CSV table of C-alpha atoms in Angstrom, one decimal:
chain,number,residue,atom,x,y,z
A,1167,ALA,CA,-6.5,-6.2,-16.6
A,1168,GLN,CA,-7.2,-5.3,-13.0
A,1169,LYS,CA,-5.0,-7.5,-10.7
A,1170,ILE,CA,-7.1,-6.7,-7.6
A,1171,THR,CA,-10.9,-6.1,-7.7
A,1172,GLN,CA,-12.9,-4.7,-4.7
A,1173,THR,CA,-16.5,-4.4,-5.8
A,1174,GLN,CA,-17.9,-2.7,-2.6
A,1175,PRO,CA,-17.3,1.0,-2.7
A,1176,GLY,CA,-18.8,1.5,0.7
A,1177,MET,CA,-20.4,-0.5,3.5
A,1178,PHE,CA,-22.3,0.3,6.8
A,1179,VAL,CA,-22.0,-2.1,9.7
A,1180,GLN,CA,-23.6,-1.9,13.1
A,1181,GLU,CA,-21.3,-1.8,16.1
A,1182,LYS,CA,-20.4,-5.3,17.5
A,1183,GLU,CA,-21.5,-7.0,14.3
A,1184,ALA,CA,-19.3,-8.6,11.7
A,1185,VAL,CA,-18.6,-7.4,8.2
A,1186,THR,CA,-17.1,-9.1,5.2
A,1187,LEU,CA,-15.1,-7.2,2.6
A,1188,ASP,CA,-14.8,-8.8,-0.8
A,1189,CYS,CA,-11.6,-9.0,-2.8
A,1190,THR,CA,-10.8,-11.0,-5.9
A,1191,TYR,CA,-7.4,-11.2,-7.6
A,1192,ASP,CA,-5.9,-12.2,-10.9
A,1193,THR,CA,-2.4,-13.7,-11.4
A,1194,SER,CA,-0.7,-16.5,-13.3
A,1195,ASP,CA,2.2,-16.6,-10.8
A,1196,PRO,CA,1.9,-19.7,-8.4
A,1197,SER,CA,3.7,-17.8,-5.7
A,1198,TYR,CA,2.0,-14.6,-4.4
A,1199,GLY,CA,0.9,-12.9,-1.3
A,1200,LEU,CA,-2.3,-11.2,-0.4
A,1201,PHE,CA,-2.6,-8.3,2.1
A,1202,TRP,CA,-5.3,-6.2,3.7
A,1203,TYR,CA,-4.5,-2.7,4.9
A,1204,LYS,CA,-6.6,-0.1,6.7
A,1205,GLN,CA,-6.4,3.5,5.9
A,1206,PRO,CA,-7.9,6.0,8.3
A,1207,SER,CA,-8.4,9.6,7.4
A,1208,SER,CA,-4.9,10.3,8.5
A,1209,GLY,CA,-3.6,8.6,5.5
A,1210,GLU,CA,-1.2,6.0,6.9
A,1211,MET,CA,-1.7,2.4,5.6
A,1212,ILE,CA,-1.9,0.1,8.5
A,1213,PHE,CA,-1.1,-3.6,7.8
A,1214,LEU,CA,-3.9,-5.9,9.0
A,1215,ILE,CA,-3.4,-9.5,7.7
A,1216,TYR,CA,-1.3,-11.5,5.2
A,1217,GLN,CA,-2.0,-14.8,3.4
A,1218,GLY,CA,0.6,-16.5,1.3
A,1219,SER,CA,-0.5,-18.5,-1.7
A,1220,TYR,CA,1.0,-21.7,-0.3
A,1221,ASP,CA,-0.5,-21.3,3.1
A,1222,GLN,CA,-2.9,-24.2,4.0
A,1223,GLN,CA,-4.9,-22.4,6.6
A,1224,ASN,CA,-6.7,-19.1,6.5
A,1225,ALA,CA,-4.9,-16.3,8.2
A,1226,THR,CA,-6.2,-14.8,11.4
A,1227,GLU,CA,-5.1,-11.7,13.4
A,1228,GLY,CA,-7.2,-10.9,16.4
A,1229,ARG,CA,-10.6,-9.7,15.1
A,1230,TYR,CA,-9.5,-10.0,11.4
A,1231,SER,CA,-9.6,-13.2,9.4
A,1232,LEU,CA,-9.0,-13.8,5.8
A,1233,ASN,CA,-11.3,-16.2,3.9
A,1234,PHE,CA,-8.9,-17.5,1.3
A,1235,GLN,CA,-10.5,-19.4,-1.6
A,1236,LYS,CA,-7.6,-20.2,-4.0
A,1237,ALA,CA,-9.6,-21.8,-6.7
A,1238,ARG,CA,-12.1,-18.9,-6.9
A,1239,LYS,CA,-9.1,-16.4,-6.5
A,1240,SER,CA,-10.8,-14.5,-3.7
A,1241,ALA,CA,-9.4,-13.3,-0.4
A,1242,ASN,CA,-12.2,-11.7,1.6
A,1243,LEU,CA,-11.6,-9.9,4.9
A,1244,VAL,CA,-13.8,-10.6,7.8
A,1245,ILE,CA,-13.9,-8.1,10.7
A,1246,SER,CA,-15.6,-9.5,13.7
A,1247,ALA,CA,-17.2,-7.5,16.6
A,1248,SER,CA,-16.9,-4.2,14.8
A,1249,GLN,CA,-15.8,-1.1,16.7
A,1250,LEU,CA,-16.3,2.6,16.0
A,1251,GLY,CA,-12.6,2.8,15.4
A,1252,ASP,CA,-12.9,0.3,12.5
A,1253,SER,CA,-14.4,3.1,10.3
A,1254,ALA,CA,-11.8,3.6,7.5
A,1255,MET,CA,-10.9,2.7,4.0
A,1256,TYR,CA,-9.8,-0.9,3.5
A,1257,PHE,CA,-7.5,-1.9,0.7
A,1258,CYS,CA,-6.7,-5.5,-0.6
A,1259,ALA,CA,-3.3,-5.8,-2.2
A,1260,MET,CA,-1.2,-8.5,-3.9
A,1261,ARG,CA,2.5,-9.1,-4.2
A,1262,GLU,CA,3.4,-11.5,-7.1
A,1263,GLY,CA,6.5,-13.7,-6.7
A,1264,GLN,CA,8.7,-14.0,-3.6
A,1265,GLY,CA,10.4,-11.3,-1.7
A,1266,ASP,CA,9.3,-7.8,-1.2
A,1267,TYR,CA,8.3,-6.7,-4.6
A,1268,LYS,CA,5.7,-4.2,-5.5
A,1269,LEU,CA,2.2,-4.4,-4.2
A,1270,SER,CA,-0.9,-4.0,-6.5
A,1271,PHE,CA,-3.8,-2.5,-4.7
A,1272,GLY,CA,-7.5,-2.6,-5.3
A,1273,ALA,CA,-9.8,0.6,-5.3
A,1274,GLY,CA,-10.7,0.1,-1.7
A,1275,THR,CA,-13.9,-0.2,0.4
A,1276,THR,CA,-15.0,2.5,2.8
A,1277,VAL,CA,-16.4,1.0,6.1
A,1278,THR,CA,-18.6,3.1,8.4
A,1279,VAL,CA,-19.4,1.6,11.7
A,1280,ARG,CA,-22.7,2.8,13.3
A,1281,ALA,CA,-23.2,3.0,17.0
B,675,ASP,CA,11.7,2.2,17.2
B,676,ALA,CA,10.6,5.0,14.9
B,677,GLY,CA,8.4,3.9,12.0
B,678,VAL,CA,8.6,5.1,8.5
B,679,THR,CA,8.9,8.9,8.5
B,680,GLN,CA,8.0,11.1,5.6
B,681,SER,CA,8.5,14.8,5.1
B,682,PRO,CA,7.0,17.2,4.5
B,683,THR,CA,3.5,16.1,5.6
B,684,HIS,CA,1.7,18.6,3.3
B,685,LEU,CA,2.8,21.0,0.6
B,686,ILE,CA,1.3,23.1,-2.1
B,687,LYS,CA,3.1,23.7,-5.4
B,688,THR,CA,2.4,25.5,-8.7
B,689,ARG,CA,2.2,23.8,-12.0
B,690,GLY,CA,5.6,23.5,-13.7
B,691,GLN,CA,7.5,23.5,-10.4
B,692,HIS,CA,9.7,20.7,-9.1
B,693,VAL,CA,9.1,18.9,-5.8
B,694,THR,CA,11.3,16.7,-3.6
B,695,LEU,CA,9.7,14.3,-1.1
B,696,ARG,CA,11.7,12.5,1.5
B,697,CYS,CA,11.4,9.1,3.3
B,698,SER,CA,13.3,7.6,6.2
B,699,PRO,CA,12.8,3.9,6.6
B,700,ILE,CA,12.6,1.7,9.7
B,701,SER,CA,16.0,1.1,11.1
B,702,GLY,CA,17.4,-2.1,9.5
B,703,HIS,CA,15.2,-1.9,6.5
B,704,LYS,CA,17.1,-1.7,3.2
B,705,SER,CA,14.3,-1.5,0.7
B,706,VAL,CA,12.2,1.6,0.1
B,707,SER,CA,9.2,1.8,-2.2
B,708,TRP,CA,7.1,4.8,-3.3
B,709,TYR,CA,3.4,4.9,-4.2
B,710,GLN,CA,1.1,7.5,-5.5
B,711,GLN,CA,-2.5,7.5,-4.2
B,712,VAL,CA,-4.9,9.9,-6.1
B,713,LEU,CA,-8.0,10.8,-4.1
B,714,GLY,CA,-10.6,8.0,-4.2
B,715,GLN,CA,-8.2,5.3,-5.6
B,716,GLY,CA,-5.8,2.7,-4.4
B,717,PRO,CA,-2.1,3.4,-4.3
B,718,GLN,CA,-0.1,2.9,-7.5
B,719,PHE,CA,3.5,1.7,-7.4
B,720,ILE,CA,6.1,4.2,-8.6
B,721,PHE,CA,9.5,3.0,-7.6
B,722,GLN,CA,11.3,0.5,-5.4
B,723,TYR,CA,14.9,0.8,-4.3
B,724,TYR,CA,17.1,-1.7,-2.6
B,725,GLU,CA,20.7,-1.1,-1.6
B,726,LYS,CA,20.7,2.2,-3.6
B,727,GLU,CA,19.7,0.3,-6.8
B,728,GLU,CA,16.4,0.7,-8.6
B,729,ARG,CA,14.6,-2.7,-8.5
B,730,GLY,CA,11.4,-1.7,-10.1
B,731,ARG,CA,9.5,1.1,-11.7
B,732,GLY,CA,5.8,1.6,-12.3
B,733,ASN,CA,4.1,3.2,-15.2
B,734,PHE,CA,5.0,6.7,-14.6
B,735,PRO,CA,6.6,9.3,-16.8
B,736,ASP,CA,10.3,10.3,-16.7
B,737,ARG,CA,9.3,13.4,-14.8
B,738,PHE,CA,9.3,11.1,-11.8
B,739,SER,CA,12.7,10.0,-10.4
B,740,ALA,CA,14.0,8.7,-7.1
B,741,ARG,CA,17.2,7.7,-5.4
B,742,GLN,CA,18.4,6.0,-2.2
B,743,PHE,CA,21.1,7.1,0.0
B,744,PRO,CA,23.8,5.0,1.8
B,745,ASN,CA,21.7,5.3,5.1
B,746,TYR,CA,18.8,3.8,3.1
B,747,SER,CA,16.7,7.0,3.2
B,748,SER,CA,15.1,8.0,-0.1
B,749,GLU,CA,13.9,11.0,-2.1
B,750,LEU,CA,11.2,11.1,-4.7
B,751,ASN,CA,11.5,14.0,-7.2
B,752,VAL,CA,8.8,15.2,-9.6
B,753,ASN,CA,9.7,17.7,-12.2
B,754,ALA,CA,7.3,19.9,-14.3
B,755,LEU,CA,4.4,19.4,-12.0
B,756,LEU,CA,0.9,18.9,-13.4
B,757,LEU,CA,-2.5,19.3,-11.7
B,758,GLY,CA,-2.8,15.5,-12.0
B,759,ASP,CA,0.2,15.0,-9.8
B,760,SER,CA,-1.9,16.1,-6.9
B,761,ALA,CA,-2.0,13.0,-4.6
B,762,LEU,CA,-0.9,11.4,-1.4
B,763,TYR,CA,2.6,10.0,-1.8
B,764,LEU,CA,3.3,7.0,0.4
B,765,CYS,CA,6.6,5.5,1.2
B,766,ALA,CA,7.0,1.9,2.4
B,767,SER,CA,10.1,0.2,3.8
B,768,SER,CA,10.7,-3.6,4.0
B,769,LEU,CA,13.1,-6.3,4.5
B,770,PRO,CA,13.7,-8.3,1.3
B,771,GLU,CA,14.0,-11.6,3.1
B,772,ARG,CA,10.5,-11.2,4.5
B,773,ASN,CA,7.5,-11.8,2.3
B,774,TYR,CA,5.2,-9.5,4.1
B,775,GLY,CA,7.3,-6.9,6.0
B,776,TYR,CA,6.0,-3.8,4.4
B,777,THR,CA,5.5,-0.8,6.7
B,778,PHE,CA,4.1,2.5,5.3
B,779,GLY,CA,4.6,6.0,6.4
B,780,SER,CA,1.7,8.6,6.8
B,781,GLY,CA,2.4,10.0,3.4
B,782,THR,CA,3.1,13.5,1.9
B,783,ARG,CA,-0.1,15.1,0.6
B,784,LEU,CA,0.9,17.2,-2.5
B,785,THR,CA,-1.5,19.7,-4.0
B,786,VAL,CA,-0.6,21.2,-7.3
B,787,VAL,CA,-2.4,24.5,-8.1
């Protein structure tokens, strides 16, 4: 079974608007971490935001926020005030257990920001 | 501080050949992980090494092997290359005591012809 599901292959957003990228996950481990990464055409995976399973509040990092709904097993990324430089592939990933174990990635969502 | 560095950035190999990819972690990071990213898909976990010991292995054939050196750098080796091995190979380094300290390199883009 897929551990991470991203159902939006591609999205278009107007500059300065907000966009929400969907991510659902599947795990039976009570301890896990959820990540969002940005991958521009250069290939590097750039860390955006992290949410731990025991965190009480939704994570925020600048223009990025994570809408964590534990009961629904969803961890959607919200990018506010989109910029042209936000055009990239976005991946949701999960680490099960504590420590720095392997990440399971979704298939990704391509975001294109229009001027 | 330098980030995670990978070499080479690109290479082209012929089916049946062998390839070695290299990764230098961030200074102080003792754990290195390797991922394969086929075009249009998310990265898939191949190996994780910590203190020169293999900590985890993904669902990859024995043609794939890796090792970690005393300076924590790492090599990924792939034997008997297949066309399907064409992918971006990403290396990530991390600190075990941190839950989210993964830093990725820019990857090595391997093309098998």
